[in-house]
Amino acid sequence: DTADPDKLVQCPYDKNHWIRACRVPYHFNKCRKNHPELASKLKTCPFNAQHLLLPNELAHHIANCTDGRTVNLDDHHTEVPSKLKVPVSSWQPPESEENWEEELDEQQETFIWGASASGSKEVKSDSSTCIPPGLRAPRTLPWRK
């Protein structure tokens, strides 16, 4: 039972070690460092990384692994239950009031700051049009010292 954290598991590196299931990953890391020659020989089960076996035992284990049976049972269920089906969205975008093609055809006059709307394209050089009263333009700019 993999749900029981206090279940005792035998260490594959040292058969005298019995470890609680919740401590297996930590213990395996320690024993792997203490037994490097055995660690290089052991193979990992494709269904459960905590199953470490010698290569000659691996084929038999894969055929009988309890974790492998649960994986194989899931392969046969290809139909999605009706509760999990996602509805198709029926959202439609609202009609737009803008038409960029029509705006291009209107050929509006290009906006120029300081130019009058009366049709003259002269830019006013009067500094009072841009700066409110009581303020003045700086004499030096901070990046030009």
PDB file of C-alpha atoms in Angstrom, residues 1 18 44 101:
ATOM      1  CA  ASP A   1       0.000   0.000   0.000  1.00  0.00           C
ATOM      2  CA  TRP A  18      14.409  -1.240   6.392  1.00  0.00           C
ATOM      3  CA  THR A  44      14.687   1.833 -12.350  1.00  0.00           C
ATOM      4  CA  GLU A 101     -10.892  52.048 -44.511  1.00  0.00           C
TER       5      GLU A 101
END
